[in-house]
Short mmCIF file of C-alpha atoms and ligand atoms in Angstrom, two decimals:
data_model
loop_
_atom_site.label_atom_id
_atom_site.label_comp_id
_atom_site.label_asym_id
_atom_site.label_seq_id
_atom_site.Cartn_x
_atom_site.Cartn_y
_atom_site.Cartn_z
CA MET C 37 98.78 109.00 111.43
CA ASN C 38 99.40 112.31 109.77
CA GLU C 39 99.41 115.37 112.19
CA ARG C 40 97.13 117.40 109.92
CA LEU C 41 94.58 114.74 109.77
CA ASN C 42 94.21 115.04 113.48
CA THR C 43 93.33 118.63 113.10
CA ILE C 44 90.32 117.79 111.12
CA ASP C 45 87.07 117.79 113.05
CA THR C 46 85.61 114.57 111.98
CA SER C 47 82.24 115.39 113.57
CA ARG C 48 81.81 118.54 111.10
CA LEU C 49 83.01 116.91 107.55
CA PRO C 50 81.67 118.11 104.42
CA GLN C 51 79.09 116.00 103.06
CA HIS C 52 79.73 116.73 99.50
CA ILE C 53 82.91 117.87 97.71
CA ALA C 54 82.78 118.89 94.10
CA VAL C 55 85.95 119.45 91.97
CA ILE C 56 86.74 121.22 88.76
CA MET C 57 89.98 119.36 87.95
CA ASP C 58 91.85 121.84 85.84
CA GLY C 59 95.58 121.85 84.97
CA ASN C 60 96.14 118.48 83.39
CA GLY C 61 97.24 119.98 79.75
CA ARG C 62 99.60 122.61 81.31
CA TRP C 63 101.04 119.74 83.54
CA ALA C 64 102.08 117.71 80.62
CA LYS C 65 103.16 120.76 78.63
CA GLN C 66 105.43 121.78 81.48
CA ARG C 67 107.11 118.44 80.92
CA GLY C 68 107.37 118.57 77.07
CA LEU C 69 104.54 115.93 76.95
CA ASP C 70 101.39 115.40 75.05
CA ARG C 71 98.37 116.68 76.84
CA THR C 72 97.06 113.09 77.14
CA PHE C 73 99.79 112.15 79.46
CA GLY C 74 98.46 114.90 81.63
CA HIS C 75 95.00 113.20 81.61
CA LYS C 76 96.55 110.01 82.47
CA GLU C 77 98.36 111.39 85.51
CA GLY C 78 94.98 113.22 86.43
CA ALA C 79 93.24 109.96 86.51
CA ASN C 80 95.82 108.93 89.09
CA THR C 81 94.92 111.81 90.97
CA VAL C 82 91.28 110.96 90.80
CA ARG C 83 92.24 107.61 92.40
CA ARG C 84 94.11 109.20 95.23
CA ILE C 85 91.54 111.93 96.13
CA LEU C 86 88.80 109.26 96.00
CA ARG C 87 90.68 106.95 98.45
CA GLU C 88 91.31 110.14 100.66
CA CYS C 89 87.62 111.07 100.66
CA GLY C 90 86.50 107.44 101.52
CA ARG C 91 89.12 107.13 104.36
CA LEU C 92 88.05 110.63 105.70
CA GLY C 93 84.31 109.50 105.78
CA ILE C 94 83.25 112.08 102.97
CA PRO C 95 79.99 110.42 101.69
CA TYR C 96 79.76 112.40 98.16
CA LEU C 97 82.54 113.30 95.57
CA THR C 98 81.69 114.71 92.32
CA LEU C 99 84.18 115.47 89.48
CA TYR C 100 83.82 117.63 86.53
CA ALA C 101 85.47 114.90 84.00
CA PHE C 102 84.15 116.48 80.66
CA SER C 103 82.18 119.51 79.82
CA THR C 104 80.09 119.92 76.82
CA GLU C 105 82.45 122.56 75.81
CA ASN C 106 85.37 120.03 75.78
CA TRP C 107 83.86 118.40 72.59
CA ASN C 108 85.45 121.30 70.71
CA ARG C 109 88.99 120.16 71.77
CA PRO C 110 91.02 118.45 69.01
CA LYS C 111 89.55 114.95 68.35
CA ALA C 112 92.57 113.03 69.01
CA GLU C 113 92.35 114.66 72.59
CA VAL C 114 88.58 113.74 72.90
CA ASP C 115 89.04 110.35 71.88
CA ALA C 116 91.97 109.87 74.36
CA LEU C 117 90.07 111.03 77.12
CA MET C 118 86.96 108.71 76.35
CA SER C 119 89.43 105.87 75.84
CA LEU C 120 90.93 106.72 79.22
CA LEU C 121 87.50 106.60 80.75
CA VAL C 122 86.86 103.49 79.37
CA SER C 123 89.90 101.75 80.44
CA ALA C 124 89.81 103.51 84.05
CA LEU C 125 86.22 102.03 84.57
CA HIS C 126 87.32 98.65 83.55
CA ASP C 127 90.63 98.73 85.50
CA GLU C 128 89.24 100.29 88.74
CA LEU C 129 86.11 98.24 89.11
CA PRO C 130 87.76 95.84 91.48
CA GLN C 131 88.96 98.88 93.56
CA LEU C 132 85.70 100.55 93.52
CA MET C 133 83.88 97.37 94.89
CA GLU C 134 86.62 96.90 97.44
CA ASN C 135 86.31 100.52 98.83
CA GLN C 136 82.47 100.49 98.72
CA VAL C 137 82.26 103.16 95.87
CA ARG C 138 79.12 103.81 94.35
CA LEU C 139 79.35 105.10 90.80
CA ASN C 140 76.90 107.82 89.41
CA VAL C 141 77.15 110.10 86.31
CA ILE C 142 75.41 113.22 85.36
CA GLY C 143 75.29 115.08 82.02
CA ASN C 144 74.15 114.65 78.46
CA LEU C 145 75.16 111.00 78.45
CA GLU C 146 73.70 110.19 75.12
CA ASP C 147 76.48 112.38 73.52
CA LEU C 148 78.96 109.71 74.61
CA PRO C 149 80.40 106.88 72.52
CA LEU C 150 78.75 103.69 72.89
CA PRO C 151 81.77 101.86 74.42
CA CYS C 152 81.92 104.59 77.08
CA ARG C 153 78.11 104.35 77.92
CA GLN C 154 78.38 100.67 78.16
CA GLY C 155 81.28 100.91 80.52
CA LEU C 156 79.48 103.31 82.67
CA ASP C 157 76.08 101.42 82.63
CA ASP C 158 78.05 98.25 83.80
CA ALA C 159 80.17 99.92 86.57
CA ILE C 160 77.00 101.74 87.75
CA ARG C 161 74.95 98.50 87.85
CA GLN C 162 77.82 96.49 89.82
CA THR C 163 78.49 99.34 92.33
CA SER C 164 74.87 100.11 92.86
CA ALA C 165 74.61 98.48 96.45
CA ASN C 166 77.85 100.27 97.54
CA THR C 167 77.34 102.42 100.56
CA ARG C 168 80.64 104.11 101.44
CA ILE C 169 80.87 107.08 99.05
CA THR C 170 79.08 107.97 95.99
CA LEU C 171 81.51 108.97 93.20
CA THR C 172 79.61 111.22 90.52
CA LEU C 173 81.44 112.00 87.18
CA ALA C 174 80.04 114.95 85.26
CA LEU C 175 80.39 113.75 81.70
CA SER C 176 79.19 115.97 78.59
CA TYR C 177 77.88 118.02 81.44
CA SER C 178 76.76 121.90 81.48
CA GLY C 179 75.12 123.62 84.27
CA ARG C 180 72.96 125.71 81.77
CA SER C 181 71.93 122.63 79.80
CA GLU C 182 71.13 120.69 83.15
CA LEU C 183 68.83 123.80 84.04
CA LYS C 184 67.24 124.07 80.54
CA ASN C 185 66.26 120.26 80.72
CA CYS C 186 64.83 120.85 84.49
CA MET C 187 62.81 123.72 83.11
CA LYS C 188 61.45 121.68 80.16
CA LYS C 189 60.49 118.71 82.35
CA ILE C 190 58.73 121.16 84.72
CA ALA C 191 56.88 122.73 81.85
CA GLU C 192 55.86 119.47 80.56
CA LYS C 193 54.30 118.62 83.83
CA ILE C 194 52.57 121.84 83.86
CA GLU C 195 51.26 121.22 80.60
CA ASN C 196 49.99 117.87 81.40
CA GLN C 197 48.61 119.27 84.44
CA GLU C 198 50.53 117.09 86.68
CA LEU C 199 51.88 120.19 88.55
CA SER C 200 50.71 123.80 89.05
CA SER C 201 53.04 126.65 88.61
CA LYS C 202 52.44 127.70 92.21
CA GLU C 203 53.75 124.44 93.38
CA ILE C 204 57.25 125.14 91.93
CA SER C 205 59.75 124.96 94.95
CA ASP C 206 63.30 124.23 95.67
CA GLU C 207 62.56 120.67 96.09
CA ILE C 208 60.60 120.28 92.96
CA ILE C 209 63.43 121.97 90.89
CA LEU C 210 66.00 119.56 92.76
CA GLN C 211 63.67 116.54 91.84
CA ASN C 212 64.21 117.50 88.15
CA LEU C 213 68.12 117.92 88.22
CA TYR C 214 70.55 115.43 87.28
CA THR C 215 71.77 115.69 90.84
CA HIS C 216 68.20 114.72 92.59
CA ALA C 217 70.02 112.40 94.73
CA LEU C 218 72.82 114.18 95.98
CA PRO C 219 72.87 116.73 98.66
CA ASP C 220 74.19 120.24 97.35
CA PRO C 221 78.26 120.47 97.49
CA ASP C 222 79.45 122.13 100.91
CA ILE C 223 82.83 122.71 98.97
CA LEU C 224 83.74 123.30 95.40
CA ILE C 225 87.63 123.06 94.61
CA ARG C 226 88.85 124.29 91.39
CA THR C 227 92.53 123.50 90.60
CA GLY C 228 94.85 125.04 88.06
CA GLY C 229 94.73 128.66 89.17
CA GLU C 230 91.66 129.81 87.20
CA GLN C 231 89.13 131.42 89.27
CA ARG C 232 85.84 130.78 87.89
CA VAL C 233 82.88 128.05 88.06
CA SER C 234 82.71 127.31 84.29
CA ASN C 235 79.13 126.19 83.99
CA PHE C 236 79.57 123.72 86.57
CA LEU C 237 76.56 122.72 89.21
CA LEU C 238 75.13 126.14 88.86
CA TRP C 239 71.95 125.62 90.80
CA GLN C 240 73.72 123.42 93.29
CA ILE C 241 76.74 125.50 94.48
CA ALA C 242 74.46 128.44 95.72
CA TYR C 243 75.75 128.13 99.13
CA ALA C 244 79.15 126.29 98.57
CA GLU C 245 82.32 127.33 99.89
CA LEU C 246 84.83 128.22 97.05
CA PHE C 247 88.28 127.22 96.86
CA PHE C 248 90.74 127.88 94.10
CA SER C 249 93.96 126.02 94.16
CA PRO C 250 96.95 126.95 92.04
CA ILE C 251 97.95 123.63 92.25
CA LEU C 252 97.43 121.64 88.71
CA TRP C 253 95.21 118.77 89.00
CA PRO C 254 97.89 115.87 88.61
CA ASP C 255 100.10 117.39 91.49
CA PHE C 256 97.04 117.97 93.86
CA SER C 257 97.62 115.70 96.74
CA GLU C 258 95.68 114.15 99.53
CA GLU C 259 97.38 116.80 101.71
CA HIS C 260 96.17 119.82 99.68
CA LEU C 261 92.51 118.17 100.07
CA ARG C 262 93.16 118.18 103.97
CA ASP C 263 94.34 121.76 103.93
CA ILE C 264 91.03 122.82 102.14
CA ILE C 265 88.87 120.82 104.66
CA ILE C 266 90.60 122.35 107.39
CA GLN C 267 90.13 125.85 106.04
CA TYR C 268 86.52 124.96 105.17
CA GLN C 269 85.87 124.02 108.92
CA SER C 270 87.19 127.48 109.93
CA ARG C 271 84.81 129.37 107.84
CA GLU C 272 81.53 130.33 109.17
CA ARG C 273 78.74 129.21 106.92
CA ARG C 274 76.00 131.68 107.55
CA PHE C 275 73.43 130.98 104.81
CA GLY C 276 72.22 134.62 104.71
CA LYS C 277 71.74 134.74 108.45
CA THR C 278 73.84 136.75 110.93
CA SER C 279 76.67 135.39 113.08
CA GLU C 280 74.74 135.93 116.24
CA GLN C 281 71.67 133.93 114.89
CA ILE C 282 74.00 130.91 113.85
CA ASN C 283 75.83 131.07 117.25
CA ALA C 284 72.31 130.99 119.09
CA SER C 285 71.04 127.93 116.93
CA LYS C 286 74.09 126.04 118.15
CA GLN C 287 73.19 126.45 121.80
C1 FPP E 113 90.93 119.82 82.73
O1 FPP E 113 92.41 119.98 82.34
C2 FPP E 113 90.79 118.34 82.70
C3 FPP E 113 89.97 117.72 81.75
C4 FPP E 113 89.22 118.19 80.65
C5 FPP E 113 89.59 116.24 81.75
C6 FPP E 113 89.72 115.66 83.24
C7 FPP E 113 90.02 114.21 83.29
C8 FPP E 113 90.74 113.49 83.97
C9 FPP E 113 91.19 114.19 85.11
C10 FPP E 113 91.07 112.12 83.70
C11 FPP E 113 89.97 111.13 83.43
C12 FPP E 113 89.03 111.05 84.60
C13 FPP E 113 88.53 110.03 85.25
C14 FPP E 113 87.39 110.02 86.01
C15 FPP E 113 89.23 108.51 84.77
P1 FPP E 113 92.90 120.89 80.97
O2 FPP E 113 93.20 119.88 79.98
O3 FPP E 113 91.94 121.88 80.71
O4 FPP E 113 94.33 121.46 81.58
P2 FPP E 113 94.90 122.82 81.14
O5 FPP E 113 93.86 123.97 81.43
O6 FPP E 113 96.17 123.07 81.73
O7 FPP E 113 94.89 122.91 79.46
#
């Protein structure tokens, strides 16, 4: 067994890791290839990182696969990404079943092309009883549009007198987010060297530990992931409290 794996404390694993998978385009460009090759290689990284999370026992992995802003990319690249998604869903389904992966999606799904929606619906249905790890793909996703959508739903409930404004709580907000069935991420990783959150899970990352890796997503390995988990376990998460309070609550 890898030595580094031994240094991960399996009793304090993060429950939810969210990833902004950046750097596919640059990875391809560095090799004189079309950007779509970078996305294909990025899909291989998805497979490796998903397998590693399953192996470690991390129950939730959420990946920023396509933002609402990504619709502004050249049509050929958008089309290639959508086809890659459809073929990956089809090809990976047996593996998802074998590894007990439950597929989930968040985002403005009505924007996606029909074959993509059908592929997703099919994979979500077939994997719905799997229990090892929930893989959530954020597709045509924007944190601000998720929050707008949440506010509209709550406002409608108030208009219909199903809810009063005094009852709005973190719990009510969570119930009206796309991520209502997921715990908040403990870790947010962004690969590719940029240090920003780019409209991803804005409500949910309030207390997430942030990790910015210079590694381009196609080169991001299981070992890079394990290094981040080890660093995460050495950080003290205080949720606004003092160190003393945190230590006292552990005793
Ligand atoms: C960002 O890199 C990556 C994306 C916009 C797409 C992510 C998609 C995949 C990893 C592949 C498909 C996913 C699944 C789930 C099968 P970039 O193109 O912005 O890279 P750059 O910053 O170097 O240009």
